[in-house]
XYZ file of C-alpha atoms in Angstrom:
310
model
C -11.272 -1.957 20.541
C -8.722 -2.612 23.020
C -5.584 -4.526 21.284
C -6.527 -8.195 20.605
C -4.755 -11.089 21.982
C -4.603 -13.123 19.213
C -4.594 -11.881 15.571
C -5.907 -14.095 12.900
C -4.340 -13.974 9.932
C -6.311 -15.210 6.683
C -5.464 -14.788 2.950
C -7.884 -14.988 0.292
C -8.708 -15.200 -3.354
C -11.874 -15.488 -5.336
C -13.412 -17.615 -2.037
C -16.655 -15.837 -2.376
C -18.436 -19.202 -2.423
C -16.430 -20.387 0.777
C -15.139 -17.461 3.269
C -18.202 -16.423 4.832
C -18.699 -19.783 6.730
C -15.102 -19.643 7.347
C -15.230 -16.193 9.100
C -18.861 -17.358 10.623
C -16.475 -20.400 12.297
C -14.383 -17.489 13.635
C -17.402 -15.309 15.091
C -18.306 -18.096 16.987
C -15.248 -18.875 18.742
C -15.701 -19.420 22.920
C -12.512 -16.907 22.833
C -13.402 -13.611 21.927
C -9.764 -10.887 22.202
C -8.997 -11.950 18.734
C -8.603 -9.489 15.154
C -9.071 -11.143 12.014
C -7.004 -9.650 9.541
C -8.232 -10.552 5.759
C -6.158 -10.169 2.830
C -7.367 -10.311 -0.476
C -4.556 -11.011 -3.060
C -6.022 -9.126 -5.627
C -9.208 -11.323 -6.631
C -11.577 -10.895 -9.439
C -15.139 -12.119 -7.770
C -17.620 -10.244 -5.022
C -15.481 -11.656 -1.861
C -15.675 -8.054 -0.639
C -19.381 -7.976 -1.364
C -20.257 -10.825 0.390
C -18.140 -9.901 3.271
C -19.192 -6.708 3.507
C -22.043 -7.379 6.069
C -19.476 -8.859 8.491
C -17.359 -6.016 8.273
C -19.953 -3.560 9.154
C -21.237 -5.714 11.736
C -18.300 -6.791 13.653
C -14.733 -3.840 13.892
C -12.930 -7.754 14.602
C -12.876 -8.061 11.409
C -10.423 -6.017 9.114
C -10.165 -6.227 5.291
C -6.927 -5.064 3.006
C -5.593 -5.716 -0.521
C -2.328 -6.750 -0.501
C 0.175 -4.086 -1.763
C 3.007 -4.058 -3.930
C 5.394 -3.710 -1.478
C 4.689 -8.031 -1.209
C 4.803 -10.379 -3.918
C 1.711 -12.028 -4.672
C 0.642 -15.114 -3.463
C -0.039 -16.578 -0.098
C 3.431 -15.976 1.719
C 3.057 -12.309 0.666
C -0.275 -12.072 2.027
C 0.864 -13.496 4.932
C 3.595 -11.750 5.555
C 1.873 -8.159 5.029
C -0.779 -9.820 7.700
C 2.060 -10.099 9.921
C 2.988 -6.717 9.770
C -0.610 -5.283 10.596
C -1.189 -8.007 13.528
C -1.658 -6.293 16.921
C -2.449 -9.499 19.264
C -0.248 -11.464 20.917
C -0.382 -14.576 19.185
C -0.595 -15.298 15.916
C -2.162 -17.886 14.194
C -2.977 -18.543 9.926
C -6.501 -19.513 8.983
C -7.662 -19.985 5.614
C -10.494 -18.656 3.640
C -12.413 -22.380 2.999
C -11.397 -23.842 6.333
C -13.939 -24.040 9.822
C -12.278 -23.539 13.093
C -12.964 -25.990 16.023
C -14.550 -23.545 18.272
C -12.361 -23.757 20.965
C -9.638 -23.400 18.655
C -8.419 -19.792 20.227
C -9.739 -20.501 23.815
C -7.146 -23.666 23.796
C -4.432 -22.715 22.680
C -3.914 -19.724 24.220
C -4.414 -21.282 27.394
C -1.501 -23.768 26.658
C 0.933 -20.365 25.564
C 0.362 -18.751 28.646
C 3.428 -20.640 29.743
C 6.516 -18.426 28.988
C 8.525 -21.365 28.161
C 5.917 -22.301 25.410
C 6.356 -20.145 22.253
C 3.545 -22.453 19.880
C 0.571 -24.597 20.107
C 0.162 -27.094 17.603
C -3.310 -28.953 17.557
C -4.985 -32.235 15.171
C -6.074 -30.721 12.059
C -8.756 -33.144 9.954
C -10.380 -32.875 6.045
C -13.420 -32.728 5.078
C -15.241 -32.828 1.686
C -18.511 -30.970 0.333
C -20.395 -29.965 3.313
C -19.238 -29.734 6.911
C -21.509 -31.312 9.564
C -20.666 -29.200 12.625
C -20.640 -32.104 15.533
C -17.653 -30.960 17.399
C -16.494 -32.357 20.413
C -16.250 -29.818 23.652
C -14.176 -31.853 25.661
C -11.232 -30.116 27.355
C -9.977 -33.024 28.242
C -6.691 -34.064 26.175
C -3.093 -35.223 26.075
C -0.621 -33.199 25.159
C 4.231 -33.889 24.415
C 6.457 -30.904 24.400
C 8.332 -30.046 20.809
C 11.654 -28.785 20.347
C 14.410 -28.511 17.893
C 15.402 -32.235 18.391
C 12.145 -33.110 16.693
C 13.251 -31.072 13.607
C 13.416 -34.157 11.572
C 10.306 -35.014 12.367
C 8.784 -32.023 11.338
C 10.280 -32.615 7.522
C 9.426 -35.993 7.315
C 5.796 -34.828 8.119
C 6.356 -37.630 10.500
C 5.303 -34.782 13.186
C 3.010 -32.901 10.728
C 2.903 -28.927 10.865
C -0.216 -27.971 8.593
C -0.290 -24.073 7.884
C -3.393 -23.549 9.806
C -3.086 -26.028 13.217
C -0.698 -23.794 15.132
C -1.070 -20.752 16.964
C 2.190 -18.913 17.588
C 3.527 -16.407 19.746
C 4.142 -13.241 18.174
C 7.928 -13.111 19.038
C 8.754 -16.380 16.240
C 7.888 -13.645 13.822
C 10.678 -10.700 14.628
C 13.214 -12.518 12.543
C 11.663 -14.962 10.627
C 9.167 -14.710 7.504
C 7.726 -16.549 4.774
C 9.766 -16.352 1.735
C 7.713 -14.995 -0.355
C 8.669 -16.463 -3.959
C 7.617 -19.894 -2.302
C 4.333 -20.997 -3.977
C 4.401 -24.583 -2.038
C 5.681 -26.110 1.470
C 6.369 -21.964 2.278
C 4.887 -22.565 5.663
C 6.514 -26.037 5.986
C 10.024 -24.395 4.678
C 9.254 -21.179 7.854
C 7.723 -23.221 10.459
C 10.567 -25.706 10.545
C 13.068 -22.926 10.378
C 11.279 -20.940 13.749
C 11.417 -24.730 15.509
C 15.209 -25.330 14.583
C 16.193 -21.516 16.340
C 15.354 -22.922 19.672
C 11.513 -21.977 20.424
C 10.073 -24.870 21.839
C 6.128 -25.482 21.404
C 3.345 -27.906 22.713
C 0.942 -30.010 20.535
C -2.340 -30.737 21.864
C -3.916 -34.296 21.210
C -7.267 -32.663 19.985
C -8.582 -32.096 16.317
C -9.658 -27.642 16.195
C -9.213 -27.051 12.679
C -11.385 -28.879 9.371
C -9.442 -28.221 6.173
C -11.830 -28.423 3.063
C -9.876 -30.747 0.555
C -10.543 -29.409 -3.351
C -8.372 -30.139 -6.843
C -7.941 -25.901 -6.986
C -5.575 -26.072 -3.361
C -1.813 -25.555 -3.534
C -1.646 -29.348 -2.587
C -3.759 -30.937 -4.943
C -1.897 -28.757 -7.799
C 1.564 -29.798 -6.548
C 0.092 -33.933 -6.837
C -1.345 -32.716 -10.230
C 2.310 -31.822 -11.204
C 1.891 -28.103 -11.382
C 5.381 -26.921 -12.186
C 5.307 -23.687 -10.257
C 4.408 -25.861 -6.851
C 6.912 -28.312 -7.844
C 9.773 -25.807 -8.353
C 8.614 -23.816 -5.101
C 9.012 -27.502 -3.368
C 12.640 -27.973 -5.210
C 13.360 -24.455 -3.603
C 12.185 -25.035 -0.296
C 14.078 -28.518 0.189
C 17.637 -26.192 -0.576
C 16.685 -23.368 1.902
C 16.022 -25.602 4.820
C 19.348 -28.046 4.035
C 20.913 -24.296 4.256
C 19.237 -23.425 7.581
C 19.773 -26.472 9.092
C 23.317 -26.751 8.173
C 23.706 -22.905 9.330
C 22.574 -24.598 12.521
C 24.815 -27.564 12.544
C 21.701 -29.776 12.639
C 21.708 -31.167 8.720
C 22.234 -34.833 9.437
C 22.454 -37.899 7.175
C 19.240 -39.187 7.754
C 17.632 -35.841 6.445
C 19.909 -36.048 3.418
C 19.118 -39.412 3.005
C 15.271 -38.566 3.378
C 15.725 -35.417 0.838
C 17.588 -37.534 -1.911
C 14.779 -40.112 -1.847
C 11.895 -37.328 -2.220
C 14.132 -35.951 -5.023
C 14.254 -39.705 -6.643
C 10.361 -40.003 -6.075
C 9.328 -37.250 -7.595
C 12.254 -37.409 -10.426
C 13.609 -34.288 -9.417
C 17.088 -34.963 -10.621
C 18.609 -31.935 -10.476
C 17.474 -31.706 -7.020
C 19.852 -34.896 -6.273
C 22.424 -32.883 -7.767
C 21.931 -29.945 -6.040
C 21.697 -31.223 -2.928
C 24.961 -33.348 -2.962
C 26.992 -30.273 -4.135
C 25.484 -27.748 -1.803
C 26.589 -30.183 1.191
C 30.522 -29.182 0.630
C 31.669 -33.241 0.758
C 34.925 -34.285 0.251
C 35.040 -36.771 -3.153
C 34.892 -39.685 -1.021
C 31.958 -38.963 0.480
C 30.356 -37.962 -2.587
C 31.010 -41.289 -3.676
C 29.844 -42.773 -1.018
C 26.135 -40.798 -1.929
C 26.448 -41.996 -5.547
C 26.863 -45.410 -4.525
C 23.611 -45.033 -2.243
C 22.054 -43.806 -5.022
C 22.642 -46.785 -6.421
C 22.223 -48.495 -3.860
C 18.011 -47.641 -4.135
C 18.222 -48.718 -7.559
C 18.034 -45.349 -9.741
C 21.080 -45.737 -11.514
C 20.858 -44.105 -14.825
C 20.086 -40.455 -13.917
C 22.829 -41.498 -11.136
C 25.430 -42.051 -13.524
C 24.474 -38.731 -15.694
C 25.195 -36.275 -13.002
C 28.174 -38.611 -11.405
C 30.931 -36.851 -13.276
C 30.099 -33.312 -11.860
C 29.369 -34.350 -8.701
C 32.912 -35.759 -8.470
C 34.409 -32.686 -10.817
C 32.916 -29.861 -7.813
């Protein structure tokens, strides 16, 4: 097969019951130069089995464990998937999702701009079943999306799901997941790759059905699992770091950080925050009295004395 133009990149783990309608969804995309490059992350049920048919059937599709030279997990998986892609563009589905299916066609029309380096697109849930009415209409709005709409991005005010963007290739030579992220890794990337200057397109149109289940990343971060809240602490620090590398940390995302810290009682977060932002002692007074400003004033007044101490 000649080299692809868009490689698909999809991790998986014991999905047997869900990743053959996922990679059926693929097969019957209007777009056909694509790879699909499947991961498995070191599963324990017949995924392989029941994949097996595809395989034979169609060279598009491409199946490897992960190896050791990537930590396990999802940003791992993805990451070693970025090293195999051959297409152009790359672009993350999962292995319980359905693809619009003019997903590919799309938005690799839209990146065949040279000024446009991603394609984000509407991304809806479903439950149980999926009913497969899509709409076919080409016909759509669409804004441009830069590093001014950073912000945005974190305050999922501009969401960036993991699987409703296709990227160009080049976001990838200098930017990967980080791989001990086991939560808001692709929000934690995706917002770093906006904030170095590639500027995208979104697409007013829903091509991508995410299947909503208690055993996802998300609903085990809301169920207060502490590895995804630890990975969210972690990813919170690395982009304040970025984006102060960048000189685009400003108050409102500190304010907006502190609060999600407060929300979710992440205390140490507060504290980690504040002293990571190299203030002078006024103006780390000036954050305490915010702090109590929003009312949260006795795990305020525990870390106050350090804060001002640093």
């Amino acid at each position: 097969m000649s080299a692809p133009k868009v490689s698909i990149i999809m991790a998986t783990y014991n999905r047997a019951d869900y990743i053959v309608e996922s990679l059926l969804a693929i097969q019957n995309q209007t777009f056909d130069s694509w790879e699909c490059i499947i991961i498995d992350d070191g599963g324990s049920d017949n995924t392989l089995e029941v994949i097996t048919p595809l395989l034979e059937k169609d060279s598009r599709f491409n199946f490897y464990k992960r190896t050791d030279k990537y930590i396990k997990g999802l940003p791992g998986c993805r990451n070693f998937g970025i090293d195999l892609a051959q297409g152009d563009c790359i672009i993350f589905f999962d292995d319980d999702d359905i693809p619009h299916p003019q997903n590919l066609e799309l938005c690799v029309k839209e990146l065949t701009d040279n000024t446009i380096y991603f394609c984000r697109y509407i991304r809806e849930v479903f439950f149980d079943d999926f009913d497969y009415k899509f709409d076919y209409s080409k016909q759509y709005t669409t804004f441009s999306i830069d590093k001014n709409d950073v912000e945005k991005m974190l305050k999922n005010e501009l969401p960036f799901n993991s699987c409703a963007v296709m990227w160009k290739k080049e976001c990838f030579e200098k930017n990967r997941f980080i791989e001990t992220l086991m939560y808001a890794e692709e929000w934690e990337l995706y917002s770093r790759i906006v904030s170095s200057g590639y500027n995208g397109i979104s697409i007013d149109k829903c091509l991508f059905y995410g299947r909503k289940h208690q055993n996802s990343n998300t609903g085990e971060f809301y169920n207060d699992n502490p590895i995804r809240r630890k990975s969210y602490v972690d990813a919170i620090l690395n982009v304040i770091e970025n984006l102060k590398d960048k000189n685009l940390l400003s108050n409102s995302i500190i304010r907006y950080f502190l609060l999600v810290a407060l929300n979710f009682k992440e205390f140490s977060l507060s504290k980690k925050i504040i002293t990571s932002l190299e203030l002078s002692t006024f103006q780390r007074i000036k954050w305490v009295v915010l702090y109590n400003f929003w009312g949260i004033k006795k795990p305020v007044y525990r870390i106050k004395k350090k804060l001002l101490k640093k």
